């Protein structure tokens, strides 16, 4: 079961990409989830559908759209390349693809957490002189923190296992964009690669299982905290 140097590289690269994707999408996830949970505005249904679209679209379609938008000759990619930012066929592009694919799960968990907050607590902060911004940072955000952590963990787990969008957008380059999932795919395409694929499969299951257990623990603690507040 000892991993080879190339396999360790794929593992560490997968963790690096998943962590970067989670950190980059976290602020947007908090904003979008709070907007969907608390705000009323035209097009809310459209925003909700757009956020969850990567869940129902084939991942390859998402990767192809990213390639059109952020490829070297893409809609935005050409401009980014001129200022030295290249995403296609780079690990940073893999992080973008993973962030897009994990974003719906992240938002869903966070939105449920914001919706579970008693509105009377937020109104009480308003009567004490806090404006909406201070109410968000001092009341809503701390109370939703367990759900935010759970959402971040789910987004991380989804990013860790992403394959279709990643391989379409950034290909499968060893040491640069070859994650655990793409390395497993590569091993299944060559004779005698089953043992290598099995080792990485075990590692992937272990990391994903640990992330899901951590998410469940955080969710239960969140339910206890909210129950005590009630």
PDB file of N, CA, C and O in Angstrom, residues 88-148:
ATOM      1  N   UNK A  88      -6.092  27.951 -17.661  1.00  0.00           N
ATOM      2  CA  UNK A  88      -6.201  26.688 -18.387  1.00  0.00           C
ATOM      3  C   UNK A  88      -4.880  25.922 -18.330  1.00  0.00           C
ATOM      4  O   UNK A  88      -3.800  26.501 -18.470  1.00  0.00           O
ATOM      5  N   UNK A  89      -5.000  24.610 -18.064  1.00  0.00           N
ATOM      6  CA  UNK A  89      -3.859  23.701 -17.992  1.00  0.00           C
ATOM      7  C   UNK A  89      -2.883  24.077 -16.870  1.00  0.00           C
ATOM      8  O   UNK A  89      -1.694  23.816 -16.958  1.00  0.00           O
ATOM      9  N   UNK A  90      -3.411  24.710 -15.837  1.00  0.00           N
ATOM     10  CA  UNK A  90      -2.643  25.040 -14.637  1.00  0.00           C
ATOM     11  C   UNK A  90      -3.418  24.556 -13.412  1.00  0.00           C
ATOM     12  O   UNK A  90      -4.636  24.399 -13.459  1.00  0.00           O
ATOM     13  N   UNK A  91      -2.704  24.377 -12.298  1.00  0.00           N
ATOM     14  CA  UNK A  91      -3.382  23.910 -11.083  1.00  0.00           C
ATOM     15  C   UNK A  91      -4.372  24.957 -10.581  1.00  0.00           C
ATOM     16  O   UNK A  91      -5.379  24.603  -9.952  1.00  0.00           O
ATOM     17  N   UNK A  92      -4.110  26.233 -10.871  1.00  0.00           N
ATOM     18  CA  UNK A  92      -5.044  27.275 -10.460  1.00  0.00           C
ATOM     19  C   UNK A  92      -6.382  27.132 -11.194  1.00  0.00           C
ATOM     20  O   UNK A  92      -7.447  27.393 -10.626  1.00  0.00           O
ATOM     21  N   UNK A  93      -6.306  26.711 -12.452  1.00  0.00           N
ATOM     22  CA  UNK A  93      -7.533  26.451 -13.190  1.00  0.00           C
ATOM     23  C   UNK A  93      -8.293  25.265 -12.616  1.00  0.00           C
ATOM     24  O   UNK A  93      -9.530  25.256 -12.575  1.00  0.00           O
ATOM     25  N   UNK A  94      -7.546  24.256 -12.157  1.00  0.00           N
ATOM     26  CA  UNK A  94      -8.188  23.115 -11.504  1.00  0.00           C
ATOM     27  C   UNK A  94      -8.905  23.565 -10.240  1.00  0.00           C
ATOM     28  O   UNK A  94     -10.000  23.085  -9.921  1.00  0.00           O
ATOM     29  N   UNK A  95      -8.301  24.510  -9.509  1.00  0.00           N
ATOM     30  CA  UNK A  95      -8.940  25.037  -8.301  1.00  0.00           C
ATOM     31  C   UNK A  95     -10.227  25.778  -8.652  1.00  0.00           C
ATOM     32  O   UNK A  95     -11.230  25.679  -7.925  1.00  0.00           O
ATOM     33  N   UNK A  96     -10.220  26.520  -9.765  1.00  0.00           N
ATOM     34  CA  UNK A  96     -11.431  27.218 -10.202  1.00  0.00           C
ATOM     35  C   UNK A  96     -12.531  26.218 -10.540  1.00  0.00           C
ATOM     36  O   UNK A  96     -13.687  26.371 -10.128  1.00  0.00           O
ATOM     37  N   UNK A  97     -12.175  25.179 -11.282  1.00  0.00           N
ATOM     38  CA  UNK A  97     -13.162  24.159 -11.653  1.00  0.00           C
ATOM     39  C   UNK A  97     -13.723  23.461 -10.425  1.00  0.00           C
ATOM     40  O   UNK A  97     -14.936  23.221 -10.321  1.00  0.00           O
ATOM     41  N   UNK A  98     -12.865  23.137  -9.485  1.00  0.00           N
ATOM     42  CA  UNK A  98     -13.312  22.484  -8.254  1.00  0.00           C
ATOM     43  C   UNK A  98     -14.184  23.407  -7.415  1.00  0.00           C
ATOM     44  O   UNK A  98     -15.154  22.963  -6.782  1.00  0.00           O
ATOM     45  N   UNK A  99     -13.852  24.698  -7.404  1.00  0.00           N
ATOM     46  CA  UNK A  99     -14.664  25.657  -6.655  1.00  0.00           C
ATOM     47  C   UNK A  99     -16.064  25.759  -7.238  1.00  0.00           C
ATOM     48  O   UNK A  99     -17.057  25.812  -6.496  1.00  0.00           O
ATOM     49  N   UNK A 100     -16.144  25.776  -8.553  1.00  0.00           N
ATOM     50  CA  UNK A 100     -17.454  25.853  -9.213  1.00  0.00           C
ATOM     51  C   UNK A 100     -18.288  24.613  -8.905  1.00  0.00           C
ATOM     52  O   UNK A 100     -19.488  24.703  -8.613  1.00  0.00           O
ATOM     53  N   UNK A 101     -17.673  23.446  -8.929  1.00  0.00           N
ATOM     54  CA  UNK A 101     -18.405  22.208  -8.703  1.00  0.00           C
ATOM     55  C   UNK A 101     -18.801  22.030  -7.239  1.00  0.00           C
ATOM     56  O   UNK A 101     -19.835  21.428  -6.932  1.00  0.00           O
ATOM     57  N   UNK A 102     -17.989  22.526  -6.322  1.00  0.00           N
ATOM     58  CA  UNK A 102     -18.301  22.392  -4.898  1.00  0.00           C
ATOM     59  C   UNK A 102     -19.179  23.494  -4.350  1.00  0.00           C
ATOM     60  O   UNK A 102     -19.734  23.365  -3.255  1.00  0.00           O
ATOM     61  N   UNK A 103     -19.333  24.582  -5.109  1.00  0.00           N
ATOM     62  CA  UNK A 103     -20.075  25.751  -4.641  1.00  0.00           C
ATOM     63  C   UNK A 103     -21.531  25.443  -4.277  1.00  0.00           C
ATOM     64  O   UNK A 103     -22.016  25.910  -3.243  1.00  0.00           O
ATOM     65  N   UNK A 104     -22.274  24.669  -5.080  1.00  0.00           N
ATOM     66  CA  UNK A 104     -23.674  24.403  -4.722  1.00  0.00           C
ATOM     67  C   UNK A 104     -23.839  23.721  -3.372  1.00  0.00           C
ATOM     68  O   UNK A 104     -24.726  24.085  -2.586  1.00  0.00           O
ATOM     69  N   UNK A 105     -23.003  22.725  -3.078  1.00  0.00           N
ATOM     70  CA  UNK A 105     -23.090  22.042  -1.790  1.00  0.00           C
ATOM     71  C   UNK A 105     -22.746  22.977  -0.647  1.00  0.00           C
ATOM     72  O   UNK A 105     -23.360  22.935   0.424  1.00  0.00           O
ATOM     73  N   UNK A 106     -21.751  23.821  -0.863  1.00  0.00           N
ATOM     74  CA  UNK A 106     -21.364  24.789   0.149  1.00  0.00           C
ATOM     75  C   UNK A 106     -22.508  25.746   0.455  1.00  0.00           C
ATOM     76  O   UNK A 106     -22.862  25.982   1.617  1.00  0.00           O
ATOM     77  N   UNK A 107     -23.107  26.296  -0.592  1.00  0.00           N
ATOM     78  CA  UNK A 107     -24.193  27.272  -0.424  1.00  0.00           C
ATOM     79  C   UNK A 107     -25.404  26.630   0.236  1.00  0.00           C
ATOM     80  O   UNK A 107     -26.048  27.234   1.094  1.00  0.00           O
ATOM     81  N   UNK A 108     -25.711  25.417  -0.140  1.00  0.00           N
ATOM     82  CA  UNK A 108     -26.899  24.756   0.407  1.00  0.00           C
ATOM     83  C   UNK A 108     -26.791  24.582   1.915  1.00  0.00           C
ATOM     84  O   UNK A 108     -27.738  24.856   2.657  1.00  0.00           O
ATOM     85  N   UNK A 109     -25.639  24.122   2.389  1.00  0.00           N
ATOM     86  CA  UNK A 109     -25.450  23.933   3.828  1.00  0.00           C
ATOM     87  C   UNK A 109     -25.480  25.263   4.576  1.00  0.00           C
ATOM     88  O   UNK A 109     -26.085  25.369   5.644  1.00  0.00           O
ATOM     89  N   UNK A 110     -24.845  26.280   4.005  1.00  0.00           N
ATOM     90  CA  UNK A 110     -24.819  27.585   4.655  1.00  0.00           C
ATOM     91  C   UNK A 110     -26.204  28.228   4.668  1.00  0.00           C
ATOM     92  O   UNK A 110     -26.604  28.855   5.659  1.00  0.00           O
ATOM     93  N   UNK A 111     -26.932  28.086   3.592  1.00  0.00           N
ATOM     94  CA  UNK A 111     -28.270  28.669   3.523  1.00  0.00           C
ATOM     95  C   UNK A 111     -29.189  28.072   4.580  1.00  0.00           C
ATOM     96  O   UNK A 111     -29.928  28.804   5.254  1.00  0.00           O
ATOM     97  N   UNK A 112     -29.135  26.771   4.750  1.00  0.00           N
ATOM     98  CA  UNK A 112     -29.950  26.127   5.781  1.00  0.00           C
ATOM     99  C   UNK A 112     -29.584  26.638   7.163  1.00  0.00           C
ATOM    100  O   UNK A 112     -30.449  26.794   8.031  1.00  0.00           O
ATOM    101  N   UNK A 113     -28.313  26.904   7.368  1.00  0.00           N
ATOM    102  CA  UNK A 113     -27.861  27.414   8.663  1.00  0.00           C
ATOM    103  C   UNK A 113     -28.380  28.831   8.910  1.00  0.00           C
ATOM    104  O   UNK A 113     -28.847  29.148  10.009  1.00  0.00           O
ATOM    105  N   UNK A 114     -28.329  29.685   7.894  1.00  0.00           N
ATOM    106  CA  UNK A 114     -28.859  31.046   8.043  1.00  0.00           C
ATOM    107  C   UNK A 114     -30.374  31.026   8.250  1.00  0.00           C
ATOM    108  O   UNK A 114     -30.918  31.802   9.041  1.00  0.00           O
ATOM    109  N   UNK A 115     -31.061  30.150   7.537  1.00  0.00           N
ATOM    110  CA  UNK A 115     -32.513  30.080   7.662  1.00  0.00           C
ATOM    111  C   UNK A 115     -32.949  29.569   9.032  1.00  0.00           C
ATOM    112  O   UNK A 115     -34.061  29.871   9.485  1.00  0.00           O
ATOM    113  N   UNK A 116     -32.080  28.799   9.693  1.00  0.00           N
ATOM    114  CA  UNK A 116     -32.420  28.256  11.008  1.00  0.00           C
ATOM    115  C   UNK A 116     -32.271  29.271  12.138  1.00  0.00           C
ATOM    116  O   UNK A 116     -32.728  29.027  13.255  1.00  0.00           O
ATOM    117  N   UNK A 117     -31.655  30.402  11.853  1.00  0.00           N
ATOM    118  CA  UNK A 117     -31.463  31.423  12.891  1.00  0.00           C
ATOM    119  C   UNK A 117     -32.796  32.103  13.197  1.00  0.00           C
ATOM    120  O   UNK A 117     -33.535  32.485  12.294  1.00  0.00           O
ATOM    121  N   UNK A 118     -33.085  32.247  14.450  1.00  0.00           N
ATOM    122  CA  UNK A 118     -34.309  32.926  14.886  1.00  0.00           C
ATOM    123  C   UNK A 118     -34.227  34.401  14.486  1.00  0.00           C
ATOM    124  O   UNK A 118     -33.309  35.120  14.905  1.00  0.00           O
ATOM    125  N   UNK A 119     -35.180  34.853  13.695  1.00  0.00           N
ATOM    126  CA  UNK A 119     -35.170  36.252  13.242  1.00  0.00           C
ATOM    127  C   UNK A 119     -35.303  37.231  14.409  1.00  0.00           C
ATOM    128  O   UNK A 119     -34.877  38.382  14.300  1.00  0.00           O
ATOM    129  N   UNK A 120     -35.887  36.792  15.509  1.00  0.00           N
ATOM    130  CA  UNK A 120     -36.051  37.684  16.649  1.00  0.00           C
ATOM    131  C   UNK A 120     -34.700  38.113  17.223  1.00  0.00           C
ATOM    132  O   UNK A 120     -34.570  39.222  17.759  1.00  0.00           O
ATOM    133  N   UNK A 121     -33.721  37.248  17.114  1.00  0.00           N
ATOM    134  CA  UNK A 121     -32.385  37.605  17.585  1.00  0.00           C
ATOM    135  C   UNK A 121     -31.791  38.722  16.730  1.00  0.00           C
ATOM    136  O   UNK A 121     -31.139  39.636  17.256  1.00  0.00           O
ATOM    137  N   UNK A 122     -32.015  38.649  15.430  1.00  0.00           N
ATOM    138  CA  UNK A 122     -31.525  39.697  14.540  1.00  0.00           C
ATOM    139  C   UNK A 122     -32.294  40.996  14.758  1.00  0.00           C
ATOM    140  O   UNK A 122     -31.711  42.094  14.738  1.00  0.00           O
ATOM    141  N   UNK A 123     -33.594  40.884  14.976  1.00  0.00           N
ATOM    142  CA  UNK A 123     -34.400  42.079  15.241  1.00  0.00           C
ATOM    143  C   UNK A 123     -34.008  42.727  16.558  1.00  0.00           C
ATOM    144  O   UNK A 123     -34.002  43.956  16.685  1.00  0.00           O
ATOM    145  N   UNK A 124     -33.667  41.893  17.538  1.00  0.00           N
ATOM    146  CA  UNK A 124     -33.245  42.433  18.837  1.00  0.00           C
ATOM    147  C   UNK A 124     -31.967  43.246  18.701  1.00  0.00           C
ATOM    148  O   UNK A 124     -31.807  44.296  19.328  1.00  0.00           O
ATOM    149  N   UNK A 125     -31.054  42.767  17.861  1.00  0.00           N
ATOM    150  CA  UNK A 125     -29.819  43.524  17.629  1.00  0.00           C
ATOM    151  C   UNK A 125     -30.123  44.863  16.986  1.00  0.00           C
ATOM    152  O   UNK A 125     -29.479  45.881  17.291  1.00  0.00           O
ATOM    153  N   UNK A 126     -31.139  44.887  16.111  1.00  0.00           N
ATOM    154  CA  UNK A 126     -31.527  46.142  15.477  1.00  0.00           C
ATOM    155  C   UNK A 126     -32.106  47.128  16.469  1.00  0.00           C
ATOM    156  O   UNK A 126     -31.853  48.338  16.387  1.00  0.00           O
ATOM    157  N   UNK A 127     -32.883  46.641  17.416  1.00  0.00           N
ATOM    158  CA  UNK A 127     -33.471  47.542  18.417  1.00  0.00           C
ATOM    159  C   UNK A 127     -32.413  48.111  19.352  1.00  0.00           C
ATOM    160  O   UNK A 127     -32.628  49.155  19.981  1.00  0.00           O
ATOM    161  N   UNK A 128     -31.266  47.431  19.438  1.00  0.00           N
ATOM    162  CA  UNK A 128     -30.175  47.913  20.284  1.00  0.00           C
ATOM    163  C   UNK A 128     -29.235  48.855  19.537  1.00  0.00           C
ATOM    164  O   UNK A 128     -28.217  49.281  20.095  1.00  0.00           O
ATOM    165  N   UNK A 129     -29.588  49.171  18.299  1.00  0.00           N
ATOM    166  CA  UNK A 129     -28.824  50.170  17.559  1.00  0.00           C
ATOM    167  C   UNK A 129     -27.908  49.620  16.490  1.00  0.00           C
ATOM    168  O   UNK A 129     -27.224  50.395  15.806  1.00  0.00           O
ATOM    169  N   UNK A 130     -27.877  48.330  16.318  1.00  0.00           N
ATOM    170  CA  UNK A 130     -26.992  47.749  15.296  1.00  0.00           C
ATOM    171  C   UNK A 130     -27.647  47.848  13.919  1.00  0.00           C
ATOM    172  O   UNK A 130     -28.828  47.527  13.765  1.00  0.00           O
ATOM    173  N   UNK A 131     -26.883  48.321  12.926  1.00  0.00           N
ATOM    174  CA  UNK A 131     -27.417  48.350  11.568  1.00  0.00           C
ATOM    175  C   UNK A 131     -27.334  46.948  10.965  1.00  0.00           C
ATOM    176  O   UNK A 131     -26.910  45.996  11.624  1.00  0.00           O
ATOM    177  N   UNK A 132     -27.734  46.808   9.707  1.00  0.00           N
ATOM    178  CA  UNK A 132     -27.789  45.484   9.099  1.00  0.00           C
ATOM    179  C   UNK A 132     -26.423  44.830   9.011  1.00  0.00           C
ATOM    180  O   UNK A 132     -26.281  43.623   9.202  1.00  0.00           O
ATOM    181  N   UNK A 133     -25.401  45.640   8.715  1.00  0.00           N
ATOM    182  CA  UNK A 133     -24.058  45.078   8.584  1.00  0.00           C
ATOM    183  C   UNK A 133     -23.553  44.535   9.917  1.00  0.00           C
ATOM    184  O   UNK A 133     -23.038  43.415  10.009  1.00  0.00           O
ATOM    185  N   UNK A 134     -23.735  45.350  10.974  1.00  0.00           N
ATOM    186  CA  UNK A 134     -23.279  44.918  12.293  1.00  0.00           C
ATOM    187  C   UNK A 134     -24.101  43.739  12.794  1.00  0.00           C
ATOM    188  O   UNK A 134     -23.577  42.846  13.463  1.00  0.00           O
ATOM    189  N   UNK A 135     -25.387  43.726  12.462  1.00  0.00           N
ATOM    190  CA  UNK A 135     -26.230  42.594  12.845  1.00  0.00           C
ATOM    191  C   UNK A 135     -25.738  41.314  12.186  1.00  0.00           C
ATOM    192  O   UNK A 135     -25.706  40.245  12.806  1.00  0.00           O
ATOM    193  N   UNK A 136     -25.328  41.435  10.920  1.00  0.00           N
ATOM    194  CA  UNK A 136     -24.817  40.271  10.205  1.00  0.00           C
ATOM    195  C   UNK A 136     -23.541  39.753  10.856  1.00  0.00           C
ATOM    196  O   UNK A 136     -23.403  38.541  11.113  1.00  0.00           O
ATOM    197  N   UNK A 137     -22.583  40.652  11.134  1.00  0.00           N
ATOM    198  CA  UNK A 137     -21.292  40.219  11.650  1.00  0.00           C
ATOM    199  C   UNK A 137     -21.331  39.810  13.122  1.00  0.00           C
ATOM    200  O   UNK A 137     -20.557  38.939  13.549  1.00  0.00           O
ATOM    201  N   UNK A 138     -22.220  40.434  13.885  1.00  0.00           N
ATOM    202  CA  UNK A 138     -22.248  40.164  15.331  1.00  0.00           C
ATOM    203  C   UNK A 138     -23.269  39.108  15.733  1.00  0.00           C
ATOM    204  O   UNK A 138     -23.125  38.490  16.794  1.00  0.00           O
ATOM    205  N   UNK A 139     -24.300  38.907  14.913  1.00  0.00           N
ATOM    206  CA  UNK A 139     -25.356  37.964  15.286  1.00  0.00           C
ATOM    207  C   UNK A 139     -25.464  36.815  14.272  1.00  0.00           C
ATOM    208  O   UNK A 139     -25.275  35.649  14.612  1.00  0.00           O
ATOM    209  N   UNK A 140     -25.790  37.168  13.037  1.00  0.00           N
ATOM    210  CA  UNK A 140     -26.074  36.136  12.032  1.00  0.00           C
ATOM    211  C   UNK A 140     -24.855  35.260  11.746  1.00  0.00           C
ATOM    212  O   UNK A 140     -24.955  34.020  11.731  1.00  0.00           O
ATOM    213  N   UNK A 141     -23.717  35.884  11.499  1.00  0.00           N
ATOM    214  CA  UNK A 141     -22.525  35.122  11.123  1.00  0.00           C
ATOM    215  C   UNK A 141     -22.054  34.172  12.226  1.00  0.00           C
ATOM    216  O   UNK A 141     -21.785  32.993  11.948  1.00  0.00           O
ATOM    217  N   UNK A 142     -21.962  34.645  13.493  1.00  0.00           N
ATOM    218  CA  UNK A 142     -21.552  33.707  14.550  1.00  0.00           C
ATOM    219  C   UNK A 142     -22.528  32.547  14.728  1.00  0.00           C
ATOM    220  O   UNK A 142     -22.101  31.401  14.945  1.00  0.00           O
ATOM    221  N   UNK A 143     -23.832  32.822  14.646  1.00  0.00           N
ATOM    222  CA  UNK A 143     -24.809  31.753  14.828  1.00  0.00           C
ATOM    223  C   UNK A 143     -24.779  30.761  13.666  1.00  0.00           C
ATOM    224  O   UNK A 143     -25.081  29.578  13.843  1.00  0.00           O
ATOM    225  N   UNK A 144     -24.435  31.237  12.486  1.00  0.00           N
ATOM    226  CA  UNK A 144     -24.372  30.364  11.313  1.00  0.00           C
ATOM    227  C   UNK A 144     -23.009  29.719  11.126  1.00  0.00           C
ATOM    228  O   UNK A 144     -22.829  28.923  10.198  1.00  0.00           O
ATOM    229  N   UNK A 145     -22.057  30.022  12.005  1.00  0.00           N
ATOM    230  CA  UNK A 145     -20.688  29.545  11.836  1.00  0.00           C
ATOM    231  C   UNK A 145     -20.578  28.028  11.730  1.00  0.00           C
ATOM    232  O   UNK A 145     -19.844  27.524  10.863  1.00  0.00           O
ATOM    233  N   UNK A 146     -21.294  27.256  12.569  1.00  0.00           N
ATOM    234  CA  UNK A 146     -21.204  25.790  12.392  1.00  0.00           C
ATOM    235  C   UNK A 146     -21.657  25.337  11.006  1.00  0.00           C
ATOM    236  O   UNK A 146     -21.041  24.456  10.409  1.00  0.00           O
ATOM    237  N   UNK A 147     -22.727  25.941  10.497  1.00  0.00           N
ATOM    238  CA  UNK A 147     -23.193  25.593   9.153  1.00  0.00           C
ATOM    239  C   UNK A 147     -22.214  26.041   8.085  1.00  0.00           C
ATOM    240  O   UNK A 147     -22.057  25.372   7.054  1.00  0.00           O
ATOM    241  N   UNK A 148     -21.562  27.169   8.321  1.00  0.00           N
ATOM    242  CA  UNK A 148     -20.562  27.653   7.376  1.00  0.00           C
ATOM    243  C   UNK A 148     -19.375  26.690   7.328  1.00  0.00           C
ATOM    244  O   UNK A 148     -18.861  26.361   6.254  1.00  0.00           O
TER     245      UNK A 148
END
